[in-house]
Amino acid sequence: MSARAECARIAAGQGFWGDWLEAPVLQVEAGPIDYLVMDYLAEVTMSILQKQRNRDASQGYARDFVPLIGRILGTCIDRGIRVIANAGGVNPLSCRDAVFDVAAAAGLAGRARVGVITGDDLLERIDELLAAGIELRNMETGEPLESVRGRIRSANAYIGAAPIIEALKDGADVVIAGRTTDTALTYAPMMFEHGWAPDDWDKLAAGVVAGHINECGAQATGGNTGVDWRAIDYSEIGYPIIESFADGEFVVTKHDKLGGRVTVATVAEQLLYEMGDPSEYITPDCVADFRTIQLEQEAPDRVRVHGVRGSSATDQLKVSVSYLAGYKALGRMAYSWPDALEKARAADRTIRGRIERMDLRFDEIHTEYFGAGACHGPLAGPLGDDLPEVELRIGVKHSNDRAAVERFTREIAGLILAGPPTATGFGGGRPRVQEMVAYWPALIPKFQVQTRVEVEVVP
Amino acid sequence: MIVRLLDIAHARSGDKGDTANIGLIALRPEFYPILVKEVTADRVKAHFNGVCHGLVERFELRNLMALNFLLHNSLGGGGTLSLRTDAQAKTFSAALLRMEVEVPDELGDVIEGRPRGGG
């Protein structure tokens, strides 16, 4: 076995679309790595990308990825670093074409291989699936998908490691996927490097744990940590790197010269993030038991992870469907001392009174006083009566009456001259009506989802 | 003596739909049994009175000296459906750390924060 296969270094570069742009560049340039993996897709991202594709058939992917590849691909090819990202969104083929263009412009035509994975997108197949008796019932409510059929915006299956591994076997330097699971971006190269069998459940579960640590970027290396945060240098924070070994153990670390911190505390916090039931963390490739994870600080900024146990995968994939669920708008107005909170409350009563007189009906009207308990609500305890300023935040939503929400947006500005004194902070203009996109989690038998992998040399 | 959870634990929170997920981790191994005993699902439900409108589930992770909580029906619909500033439950971690719990007096020496009342 080569030295390379004994330890594969898998570096996280993005935790969501909009994450720090310099992070993946630093992962490539500030020290040795073998893989750069980037997660661009949150549930809300898929519906936004679908909207962009509907407007322009060549769009629908994470556009940040393309100029990034232009910046780093030459270095990656020189150093043998392979890039894996779910940047393809709802249009992986167009993302691939854009990557071809930017790679060619960087002088890499004929030198770089780009793989693209398709088959996760089920939007065009909904009728076919429903006709075949796949009901795609809501996992939480049990309702059949039929009830929101006309309002569906996107539908994607969360796919696993197999197509990524296939692309790596085919020599891809860059692998572009659509809706892969976030964790597969990390454990697919671990399986590939170490030659793990697809039913070696404990090793796969270890890979899933590594993936969960990588998938939110710097949240594993000091971002958002509650322990001694003042001592952390965030300005050039190092994102996590997994040093993976063939026996399933791995070390979480970061580049020495970058900021941040890797401790049992920072890793444990990320493990608990959106964990759900720790006894069964379900992925397409195995079910991991997070109660078996052992963490050990083996050196500064190095946490060893071992002991992970897993069990067999289920025969279904999760599907995320997004659908239009209505309209909302949020109005804001700030008030200064004296009596800032009292003024904001009077403004809230004013708006609500006007809504009532106009007989506008909403599903919900929600008021918060930012600076006076907006985050923790009743848990915030007693507030001082001498606050320097408070912002009224009043939001409304309706499942279909866009006009009512639109009318509400005209009411906020009326407070500027015709409400309680010291109203300010309205420079952003009147609120926008926003579409509310809801998620419909469902399951689909695995055999219904056929992925396709194409690997081609940059033309 | 009575201390805040902030003095003996750290936490991380996020969302899954309308459910808030809060991980609570003991700052030292000797604090973990206190979390297990004091921070029950019922106490968390009562602590988030007016915020959490559904069931509270608790899971124990002795390996991480941690408890994981799921607070259902807590985010005004969750995701883009929510009108809340903290629609993604990012600050629920800190809100949980406001809770006050009873700890043995002999642990006073290893608790960095300042005990409140009783101590």
XYZ file of C-alpha atoms in Angstrom:
578
model
C 0.000 0.000 0.000
C 1.386 3.419 -0.888
C 2.089 6.046 1.733
C -0.644 8.086 0.106
C -3.264 5.415 0.695
C -2.270 5.083 4.343
C -3.332 8.634 5.106
C -5.664 10.628 2.909
C -6.029 14.312 3.795
C -9.519 15.577 3.047
C -9.982 19.306 3.492
C -13.308 21.116 3.802
C -13.559 24.316 1.764
C -17.171 25.536 2.024
C -19.991 24.836 4.467
C -22.756 26.435 2.413
C -23.219 28.625 -0.670
C -22.154 32.029 0.608
C -19.409 30.768 2.921
C -16.043 32.565 3.106
C -14.629 32.701 -0.436
C -10.965 32.596 0.597
C -11.270 29.435 2.699
C -10.864 26.869 -0.099
C -7.952 28.829 -1.586
C -6.182 28.757 1.778
C -6.859 25.023 2.138
C -5.036 24.458 -1.164
C -2.174 26.899 -0.572
C -1.381 26.845 3.172
C -0.275 23.210 3.471
C -0.558 19.699 2.058
C -3.963 18.142 1.287
C -5.158 15.394 -1.074
C -8.819 16.346 -1.522
C -10.748 19.593 -1.317
C -14.449 18.965 -0.646
C -17.128 21.645 -0.730
C -20.753 21.593 0.335
C -22.841 24.274 -1.362
C -26.371 22.973 -0.915
C -28.855 23.678 1.835
C -32.519 22.800 1.337
C -33.397 26.432 0.611
C -30.570 26.605 -1.945
C -32.161 23.987 -4.218
C -35.350 26.005 -4.728
C -33.366 29.215 -5.345
C -31.253 27.421 -7.940
C -34.344 25.977 -9.610
C -35.797 29.488 -9.852
C -32.576 30.704 -11.501
C -32.692 27.803 -13.962
C -36.326 28.574 -14.835
C -35.271 32.129 -15.750
C -32.133 31.055 -17.627
C -31.654 27.444 -18.737
C -27.855 27.761 -18.427
C -28.077 28.583 -14.686
C -29.073 26.633 -11.583
C -25.715 25.813 -10.009
C -23.491 27.431 -7.346
C -21.838 30.091 -9.483
C -19.093 30.840 -6.911
C -17.574 27.478 -7.733
C -16.555 28.447 -11.268
C -14.223 31.401 -10.555
C -12.861 29.442 -7.596
C -11.865 26.596 -9.919
C -10.256 29.186 -12.178
C -8.105 30.325 -9.247
C -7.078 26.950 -7.830
C -7.259 24.236 -10.483
C -3.752 24.780 -11.848
C -2.258 24.373 -8.373
C -4.517 21.381 -7.674
C -3.368 19.608 -10.848
C 0.287 20.332 -10.059
C -0.045 18.952 -6.520
C -2.442 16.092 -7.242
C -5.300 17.608 -5.227
C -8.743 16.472 -6.355
C -11.826 18.620 -5.881
C -15.287 17.245 -5.019
C -18.301 19.548 -4.701
C -22.086 19.444 -4.907
C -21.871 22.763 -6.751
C -23.956 21.354 -9.619
C -27.197 22.167 -7.820
C -30.094 21.543 -10.197
C -27.933 21.906 -13.311
C -24.670 19.947 -12.952
C -24.084 19.767 -16.727
C -24.097 23.547 -17.148
C -21.801 23.828 -14.133
C -19.456 21.357 -15.829
C -19.510 23.383 -19.057
C -18.679 26.575 -17.144
C -15.824 24.742 -15.398
C -14.560 23.575 -18.809
C -14.460 27.204 -19.968
C -12.643 28.531 -16.941
C -10.193 25.590 -16.910
C -9.411 26.113 -20.596
C -8.888 29.821 -19.952
C -6.400 28.845 -17.213
C -4.417 26.864 -19.796
C -5.566 23.453 -18.598
C -7.236 22.197 -21.783
C -6.220 18.566 -22.260
C -4.668 18.435 -18.781
C -7.607 18.209 -16.395
C -10.432 15.673 -16.161
C -13.842 16.803 -14.973
C -16.526 14.398 -13.771
C -20.198 15.195 -13.495
C -22.906 13.233 -11.678
C -26.564 13.404 -12.690
C -29.688 11.462 -11.837
C -30.585 12.929 -8.431
C -32.998 15.450 -9.967
C -36.548 14.046 -9.831
C -38.486 17.185 -10.821
C -39.268 15.944 -14.342
C -40.065 12.460 -13.039
C -42.726 13.278 -10.429
C -45.694 12.226 -12.568
C -43.929 9.049 -13.632
C -43.120 8.175 -10.019
C -46.638 8.911 -8.766
C -48.047 6.817 -11.613
C -45.724 3.975 -10.603
C -47.218 4.050 -7.115
C -44.328 5.893 -5.446
C -46.438 8.237 -3.325
C -43.601 10.340 -1.877
C -45.658 10.840 1.275
C -44.412 13.488 3.689
C -42.217 11.669 6.222
C -43.485 13.876 9.041
C -47.200 14.305 8.284
C -47.958 11.242 6.136
C -49.732 13.370 3.501
C -49.432 12.253 -0.141
C -47.406 14.542 -2.450
C -50.504 14.992 -4.590
C -51.720 17.678 -2.137
C -48.949 20.100 -3.209
C -48.397 18.760 -6.752
C -49.112 22.041 -8.551
C -46.768 24.070 -6.352
C -43.606 21.937 -6.517
C -40.407 23.906 -7.231
C -37.675 21.259 -6.973
C -37.326 17.584 -6.118
C -34.034 15.814 -5.523
C -32.889 12.521 -4.055
C -29.980 12.630 -1.621
C -27.460 10.345 -3.293
C -24.491 8.596 -1.701
C -20.842 7.817 -2.364
C -20.999 5.358 -5.290
C -21.078 7.827 -8.199
C -18.356 9.987 -6.621
C -16.135 6.925 -6.245
C -16.850 5.987 -9.854
C -15.743 9.444 -11.021
C -12.557 9.216 -8.924
C -11.804 5.768 -10.369
C -12.220 7.283 -13.799
C -9.494 9.808 -12.977
C -11.570 12.924 -12.366
C -9.586 15.860 -10.985
C -12.844 17.714 -10.339
C -16.108 15.963 -9.433
C -19.291 18.006 -9.798
C -22.441 16.588 -8.236
C -25.973 17.767 -7.627
C -27.811 16.765 -4.461
C -25.260 14.434 -2.890
C -25.495 14.106 0.850
C -23.133 16.544 2.506
C -21.283 13.767 4.311
C -20.668 11.687 1.143
C -18.413 14.442 -0.203
C -15.939 13.453 2.538
C -16.479 9.708 2.962
C -16.493 8.886 -0.774
C -12.769 9.741 -1.124
C -12.078 7.840 2.128
C -13.744 4.729 0.660
C -11.901 5.230 -2.616
C -8.452 5.752 -1.061
C -8.671 2.859 1.393
C -10.642 0.493 -0.813
C -13.355 0.012 1.812
C -16.105 -2.410 0.864
C -19.588 -0.897 0.583
C -20.745 -3.174 3.426
C -17.860 -2.451 5.814
C -20.364 -0.634 8.027
C -18.061 0.465 10.841
C -15.552 2.053 8.477
C -18.316 3.697 6.464
C -19.820 5.026 9.697
C -16.417 6.474 10.607
C -16.438 8.162 7.214
C -19.902 9.552 7.877
C -18.692 11.007 11.178
C -15.729 12.588 9.346
C -18.201 13.971 6.820
C -20.411 15.449 9.522
C -17.342 17.162 11.020
C -16.309 18.572 7.609
C -19.710 19.572 6.276
C -20.078 22.877 8.128
C -16.570 24.154 7.473
C -15.052 26.168 10.317
C -17.800 25.162 12.746
C -15.427 22.285 13.632
C -12.360 24.506 14.022
C -13.525 27.244 16.347
C -16.309 28.976 14.409
C -19.312 29.466 16.698
C -17.617 27.738 19.592
C -18.828 28.636 23.063
C -15.528 27.719 24.725
C -13.015 30.539 25.086
C -14.004 32.196 21.810
C -12.120 35.405 22.633
C -8.811 33.583 22.151
C -9.599 32.548 18.566
C -8.194 34.332 15.527
C -11.136 34.289 13.103
C -9.555 36.591 10.504
C -7.752 33.780 8.694
C -9.414 30.782 10.309
C -8.314 27.352 9.126
C -11.096 25.047 7.950
C -11.030 21.387 9.024
C -8.849 18.705 7.466
C -9.543 14.992 8.012
C -6.448 12.764 8.044
C -8.046 9.444 7.240
C -6.446 6.038 7.870
C -7.310 2.686 6.325
C -8.503 1.140 9.606
C -11.286 3.736 9.975
C -9.543 5.988 12.472
C -9.002 9.594 11.563
C -7.587 12.819 12.932
C -9.306 16.195 12.686
C -6.800 18.989 12.208
C -6.133 22.217 10.264
C -3.212 23.933 8.601
C -0.729 25.143 11.275
C -0.275 28.599 9.828
C -3.989 29.427 9.823
C -6.145 30.576 12.743
C -8.872 28.724 14.571
C -8.564 25.785 16.924
C -9.200 22.040 16.893
C -10.089 20.650 20.304
C -12.355 17.955 21.683
C -14.753 20.805 22.510
C -14.882 22.289 18.997
C -15.270 18.861 17.376
C -17.919 17.728 19.871
C -19.937 20.895 19.241
C -19.965 20.226 15.498
C -20.866 16.553 16.047
C -23.965 17.640 17.984
C -24.957 20.236 15.393
C -28.265 19.143 13.805
C -27.478 15.598 14.906
C -31.012 14.353 15.588
C -31.232 10.899 17.164
C -27.597 9.890 17.787
C -28.350 6.155 17.737
C -29.308 6.234 14.080
C -27.707 8.855 11.881
C -29.058 7.700 8.524
C -27.174 8.156 5.246
C -27.602 6.481 1.846
C -24.606 4.207 2.538
C -24.918 3.179 6.208
C -26.470 4.078 9.546
C -23.944 5.495 12.026
C -24.235 5.309 15.815
C -22.913 8.629 17.153
C -22.944 7.211 20.705
C -19.841 5.178 19.794
C -17.612 8.086 18.735
C -14.467 8.479 20.853
C -12.543 11.775 20.786
C -9.022 12.278 22.058
C -6.746 15.340 21.945
C -3.523 13.724 20.705
C -1.658 16.998 20.151
C -2.490 20.702 19.857
C -5.046 21.194 17.055
C -5.221 17.432 16.484
C -8.225 15.389 17.650
C -8.148 11.619 17.084
C -11.517 10.009 16.345
C -11.998 6.249 16.775
C -14.405 3.551 17.912
C -17.199 4.461 15.486
C -19.764 1.722 14.850
C -22.311 1.516 12.081
C -24.929 -0.776 10.623
C -26.399 -1.624 7.249
C -27.906 0.989 4.973
C -31.656 1.154 4.407
C -33.108 0.353 0.968
C -34.458 3.885 0.501
C -33.111 7.329 -0.271
C -34.366 10.563 1.225
C -36.013 12.951 -1.205
C -36.309 16.677 -0.612
C -39.163 18.342 -2.455
C -39.621 22.105 -2.223
C -42.945 23.775 -2.928
C -44.436 27.259 -2.835
C -46.201 27.686 0.508
C -47.218 31.362 0.353
C -45.865 34.866 0.841
C -44.343 36.828 3.674
C -42.888 40.248 4.396
C -40.953 41.699 7.294
C -41.125 45.380 8.276
C -38.543 47.122 10.449
C -38.392 50.459 12.251
C -35.959 51.558 14.961
C -36.630 53.902 17.902
C -34.044 55.613 20.106
C -33.867 56.574 23.776
C -35.834 57.686 25.700
C -38.508 55.015 26.071
C -37.298 53.139 22.985
C -39.124 49.897 23.785
C -42.339 51.677 24.695
C -42.272 53.559 21.384
C -41.627 50.358 19.417
C -44.582 48.735 21.157
C -46.791 51.723 20.307
C -45.672 51.450 16.675
C -46.596 47.760 16.685
C -50.086 48.595 17.985
C -50.379 51.280 15.299
C -49.569 48.861 12.472
C -51.840 46.154 13.824
C -54.678 48.678 14.197
C -54.270 49.790 10.582
C -54.185 46.170 9.376
C -57.427 45.528 11.240
C -59.197 48.600 9.862
C -58.230 47.615 6.325
C -59.515 44.121 7.079
C -56.283 42.510 5.871
C -56.169 38.853 6.923
C -52.943 36.965 7.521
C -52.109 33.453 8.700
C -49.733 34.984 11.235
C -48.564 38.393 12.418
C -45.337 38.122 14.408
C -43.695 40.933 16.380
C -40.197 41.052 17.833
C -38.306 43.872 19.526
C -34.713 43.565 18.336
C -32.354 44.607 21.107
C -34.995 43.709 23.684
C -35.339 39.936 23.573
C -35.864 39.096 19.886
C -33.646 36.024 20.099
C -34.555 34.518 23.462
C -38.066 35.928 23.846
C -39.539 35.266 27.274
C -36.295 33.587 28.384
C -34.413 36.891 28.200
C -35.769 37.943 31.580
C -36.434 41.513 32.725
C -35.169 44.288 30.451
C -33.745 47.607 31.547
C -36.047 50.581 30.922
C -33.185 52.668 29.568
C -32.323 50.890 26.298
C -30.438 53.161 23.832
C -32.506 51.868 20.888
C -34.898 49.103 19.912
C -35.945 47.908 16.464
C -39.528 46.843 15.858
C -39.648 43.820 13.564
C -43.130 42.943 12.451
C -43.747 40.162 9.951
C -46.854 38.779 8.245
C -47.495 35.729 6.114
C -50.308 34.255 4.050
C -50.577 30.939 2.241
C -51.900 32.492 -1.015
C -52.999 36.166 -0.689
C -49.972 37.938 -2.114
C -51.903 41.216 -2.455
C -52.559 41.416 1.288
C -48.844 40.901 2.024
C -48.006 43.534 -0.630
C -50.393 46.008 1.015
C -48.763 45.392 4.398
C -45.378 46.429 2.993
C -46.775 49.940 2.374
C -47.705 50.402 6.043
C -44.207 50.578 7.544
C -43.112 53.857 5.931
C -46.243 55.517 7.291
C -44.659 55.352 10.729
C -41.858 57.738 9.766
C -43.930 60.932 10.063
C -47.139 59.603 11.542
C -46.104 57.497 14.528
C -44.177 57.581 17.797
C -41.090 59.905 17.891
C -37.449 59.096 16.960
C -38.366 56.595 14.228
C -35.233 55.851 12.202
C -33.238 53.140 10.423
C -35.543 52.924 7.389
C -32.830 53.499 4.775
C -33.384 50.089 3.216
C -36.706 51.123 1.700
C -39.987 49.301 1.998
C -40.048 45.587 2.711
C -40.054 43.095 -0.134
C -42.694 40.415 -0.517
C -40.887 37.083 -0.296
C -42.068 33.715 -1.505
C -42.137 31.097 1.217
C -40.748 27.796 0.035
C -41.510 24.797 2.202
C -39.847 21.391 2.327
C -41.442 18.066 1.851
C -39.204 15.259 3.075
C -40.033 11.877 1.562
C -38.486 8.482 0.816
C -37.932 6.676 -2.470
C -36.767 3.087 -3.103
C -33.110 3.176 -4.092
C -33.632 1.275 -7.339
C -35.777 4.150 -8.631
C -32.798 6.516 -8.680
C -30.174 5.764 -11.332
C -27.164 8.056 -11.260
C -24.962 8.653 -14.265
C -21.283 9.586 -14.202
C -19.418 11.222 -17.085
C -15.720 12.063 -16.873
C -14.166 14.077 -19.693
C -10.913 15.886 -20.376
C -11.223 19.679 -20.511
C -11.594 20.438 -24.238
C -25.252 25.685 45.280
C -27.042 27.067 42.234
C -25.142 27.827 39.011
C -26.136 28.586 35.455
C -25.545 25.878 32.840
C -23.245 28.462 31.231
C -20.827 27.810 34.088
C -20.620 24.021 33.648
C -21.458 23.355 29.981
C -21.198 24.616 26.418
C -23.713 24.158 23.633
C -24.405 24.273 19.885
C -27.807 24.563 18.249
C -29.426 24.459 14.829
C -32.640 23.523 13.047
C -34.358 20.719 11.181
C -37.567 22.171 9.817
C -39.657 23.424 12.739
C -37.522 21.523 15.260
C -34.631 23.042 17.207
C -31.687 20.730 17.923
C -29.579 21.710 20.949
C -26.413 19.860 21.928
C -25.292 20.432 25.522
C -21.751 19.378 26.487
C -20.209 19.209 29.976
C -17.134 21.428 30.373
C -15.579 18.764 32.670
C -16.309 15.033 33.090
C -17.510 15.548 36.680
C -20.247 17.883 35.412
C -21.806 15.312 33.082
C -23.790 13.444 35.797
C -25.208 16.810 36.869
C -26.459 17.465 33.338
C -28.010 13.986 33.175
C -29.760 14.459 36.524
C -30.829 18.094 36.267
C -31.422 18.879 32.598
C -34.356 16.577 31.941
C -36.638 16.816 28.933
C -39.390 18.124 31.219
C -37.155 20.877 32.616
C -36.090 21.928 29.132
C -39.734 22.026 28.024
C -40.560 24.244 31.028
C -37.463 26.434 30.415
C -38.597 27.095 26.827
C -42.183 27.797 27.889
C -43.729 30.138 25.323
C -41.092 29.179 22.711
C -41.351 25.391 22.353
C -44.914 24.370 21.521
C -44.234 20.664 21.015
C -42.515 17.642 22.472
C -38.966 17.768 23.881
C -36.844 14.655 23.243
C -33.554 14.004 25.042
C -30.713 11.706 23.970
C -27.676 10.823 26.112
C -24.150 10.678 24.647
C -21.889 9.625 27.503
C -19.040 9.269 24.980
C -19.111 13.012 24.304
C -20.246 13.982 27.841
C -23.231 15.446 26.085
C -27.000 15.536 25.871
C -28.855 16.227 22.639
C -32.309 17.804 22.708
C -34.928 18.044 20.006
C -37.501 20.794 20.632
C -40.360 20.192 18.249
C -42.699 22.932 16.987
C -40.416 25.747 18.119
C -39.461 27.847 15.098
C -42.662 29.410 13.776
C -42.827 26.919 10.922
C -39.057 26.766 10.397
C -36.915 27.569 7.369
C -38.298 30.223 5.070
C -41.788 29.831 6.594
C -40.688 31.448 9.841
C -41.098 35.129 10.707
C -38.638 34.826 13.589
C -35.212 36.515 13.611
C -33.724 33.233 14.823
C -35.617 30.965 12.440
C -32.703 28.509 12.429
C -32.416 28.155 16.231
C -28.839 29.415 16.217
C -29.264 31.113 19.611
C -31.210 28.333 21.354
C -27.852 27.034 22.636
C -27.277 30.217 24.596
C -30.912 30.302 25.722
C -30.529 26.827 27.249
C -27.321 27.919 29.019
C -29.429 30.438 30.971
C -30.960 27.568 32.953
C -30.031 27.387 36.647
C -29.183 24.022 38.207
C -28.184 22.680 41.624
C -24.608 21.383 41.898
C -22.770 19.905 44.915
C -20.920 22.607 46.901
C -17.633 20.707 46.627
C -17.563 21.393 42.879
C -17.385 25.125 43.570
C -13.585 25.140 43.233
C -13.637 23.823 39.654
C -16.491 25.989 38.380
C -15.055 29.011 36.650
C -18.218 31.085 36.529
C -19.613 32.889 39.507
C -22.179 30.879 41.467
C -25.543 32.539 41.865
C -27.539 32.542 45.099
C -27.197 29.732 47.619
C -23.377 29.469 47.182
